[in-house]
Short mmCIF file of C-alpha atoms in Angstrom, two decimals:
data_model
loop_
_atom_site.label_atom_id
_atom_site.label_comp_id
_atom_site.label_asym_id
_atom_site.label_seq_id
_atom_site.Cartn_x
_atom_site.Cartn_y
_atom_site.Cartn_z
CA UNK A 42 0.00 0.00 0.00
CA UNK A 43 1.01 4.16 -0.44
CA UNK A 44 2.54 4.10 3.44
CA UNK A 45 5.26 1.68 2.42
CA UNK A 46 6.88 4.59 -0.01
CA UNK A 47 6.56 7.43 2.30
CA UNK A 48 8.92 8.88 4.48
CA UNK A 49 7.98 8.71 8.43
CA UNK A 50 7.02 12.52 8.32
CA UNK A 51 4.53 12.06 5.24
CA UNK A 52 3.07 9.16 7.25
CA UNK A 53 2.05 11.42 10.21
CA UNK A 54 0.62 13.93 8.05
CA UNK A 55 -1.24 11.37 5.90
CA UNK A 56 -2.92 10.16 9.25
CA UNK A 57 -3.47 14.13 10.77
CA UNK A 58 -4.85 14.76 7.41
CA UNK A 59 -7.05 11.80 6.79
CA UNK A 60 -8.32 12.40 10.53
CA UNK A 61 -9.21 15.77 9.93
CA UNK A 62 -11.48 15.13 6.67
CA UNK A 63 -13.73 12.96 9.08
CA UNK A 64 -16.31 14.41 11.40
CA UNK A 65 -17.53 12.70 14.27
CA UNK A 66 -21.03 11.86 14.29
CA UNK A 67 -23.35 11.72 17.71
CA UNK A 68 -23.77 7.78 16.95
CA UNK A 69 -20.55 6.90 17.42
CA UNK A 70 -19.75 6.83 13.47
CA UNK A 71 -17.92 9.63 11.41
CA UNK A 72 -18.79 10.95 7.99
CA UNK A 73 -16.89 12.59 5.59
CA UNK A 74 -15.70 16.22 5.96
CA UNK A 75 -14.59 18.95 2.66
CA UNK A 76 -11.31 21.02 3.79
CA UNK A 77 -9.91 23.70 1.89
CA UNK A 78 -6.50 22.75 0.85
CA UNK A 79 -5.09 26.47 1.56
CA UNK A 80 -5.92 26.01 5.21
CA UNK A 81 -3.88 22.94 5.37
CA UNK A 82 -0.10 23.38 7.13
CA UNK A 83 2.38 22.73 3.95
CA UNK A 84 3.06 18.82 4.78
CA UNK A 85 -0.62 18.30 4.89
CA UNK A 86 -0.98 19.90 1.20
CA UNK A 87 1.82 18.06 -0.21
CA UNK A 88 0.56 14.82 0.43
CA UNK A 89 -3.33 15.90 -0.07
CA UNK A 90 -1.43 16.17 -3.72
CA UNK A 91 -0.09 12.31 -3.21
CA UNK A 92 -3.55 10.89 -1.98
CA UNK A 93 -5.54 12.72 -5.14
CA UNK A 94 -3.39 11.19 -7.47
CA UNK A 95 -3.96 7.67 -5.81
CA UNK A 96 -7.93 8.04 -6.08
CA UNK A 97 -8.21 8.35 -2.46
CA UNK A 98 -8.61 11.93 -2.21
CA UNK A 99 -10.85 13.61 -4.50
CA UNK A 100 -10.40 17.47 -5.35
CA UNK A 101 -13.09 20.11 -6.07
CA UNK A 102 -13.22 23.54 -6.12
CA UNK A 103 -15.59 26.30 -3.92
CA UNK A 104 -17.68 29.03 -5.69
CA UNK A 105 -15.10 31.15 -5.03
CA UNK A 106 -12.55 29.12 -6.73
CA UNK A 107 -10.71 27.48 -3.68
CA UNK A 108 -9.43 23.98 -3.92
CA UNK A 109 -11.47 21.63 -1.58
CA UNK A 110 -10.58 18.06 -0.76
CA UNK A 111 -12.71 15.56 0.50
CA UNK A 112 -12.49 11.13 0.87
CA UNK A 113 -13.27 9.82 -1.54
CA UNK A 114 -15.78 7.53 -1.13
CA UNK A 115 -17.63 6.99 2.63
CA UNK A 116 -16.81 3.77 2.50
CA UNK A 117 -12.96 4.42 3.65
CA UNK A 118 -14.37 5.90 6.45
CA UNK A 119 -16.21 3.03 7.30
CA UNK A 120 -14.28 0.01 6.30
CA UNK A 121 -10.69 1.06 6.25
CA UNK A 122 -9.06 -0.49 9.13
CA UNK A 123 -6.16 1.23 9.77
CA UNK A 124 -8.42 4.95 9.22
CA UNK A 125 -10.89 3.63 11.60
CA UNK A 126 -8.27 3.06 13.94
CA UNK A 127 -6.72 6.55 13.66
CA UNK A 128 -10.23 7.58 14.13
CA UNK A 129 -10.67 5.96 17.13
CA UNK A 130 -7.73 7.20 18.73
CA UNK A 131 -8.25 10.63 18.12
CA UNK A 132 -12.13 11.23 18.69
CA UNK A 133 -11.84 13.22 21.64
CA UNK A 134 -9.56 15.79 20.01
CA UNK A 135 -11.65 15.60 16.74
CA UNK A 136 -15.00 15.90 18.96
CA UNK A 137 -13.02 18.83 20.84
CA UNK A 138 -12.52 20.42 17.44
CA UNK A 139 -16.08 20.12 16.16
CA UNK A 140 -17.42 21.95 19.06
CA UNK A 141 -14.86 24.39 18.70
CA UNK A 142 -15.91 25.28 15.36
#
């Protein structure tokens, strides 16, 4: 798989990004969640750009012409073992942040 040809930082900031496009849901479960790439730290952007190109990531772009990523497809949120896992272990800090905003 992708994490086998990555250096260790572009591993962490695969799994801070991939965390990030998932909200928590009140059930337990998370759903997908659209970022704007230009509010991503650098590392985060760089391999947004890696993920695309592997079909994992899908890229959009806002009305007013920003660059939005998003999974893509639900079902990595939901069947992805090592995401869920992630997930899992950062849910209070990703629950924390979704209050926040």
């Amino acid at each position: 798989m992708y994490h086998r040809h990555l250096r260790d930082a572009e591993r962490d900031a695969v799994r801070r990004l991939l965390v990030q496009l998932a909200r928590p849901e009140d059930d337990g479960g998370f759903v997908r969640r659209t970022v704007r790439v230009d509010s991503l730290p650098e590392d985060q952007r760089r391999v947004a750009s890696l993920l695309t190109d592997r079909k994992l990531l899908v890229s959009t772009q806002a009305v007013d012409g920003a660059e939005m990523i998003d999974v893509a497809h639900e079902a990595l949120i939901h069947h992805w073992d090592r995401l869920l896992s992630w997930l899992a272990a950062d849910r209070d800090f990703r629950d924390w942040q979704e209050r926040l905003r």
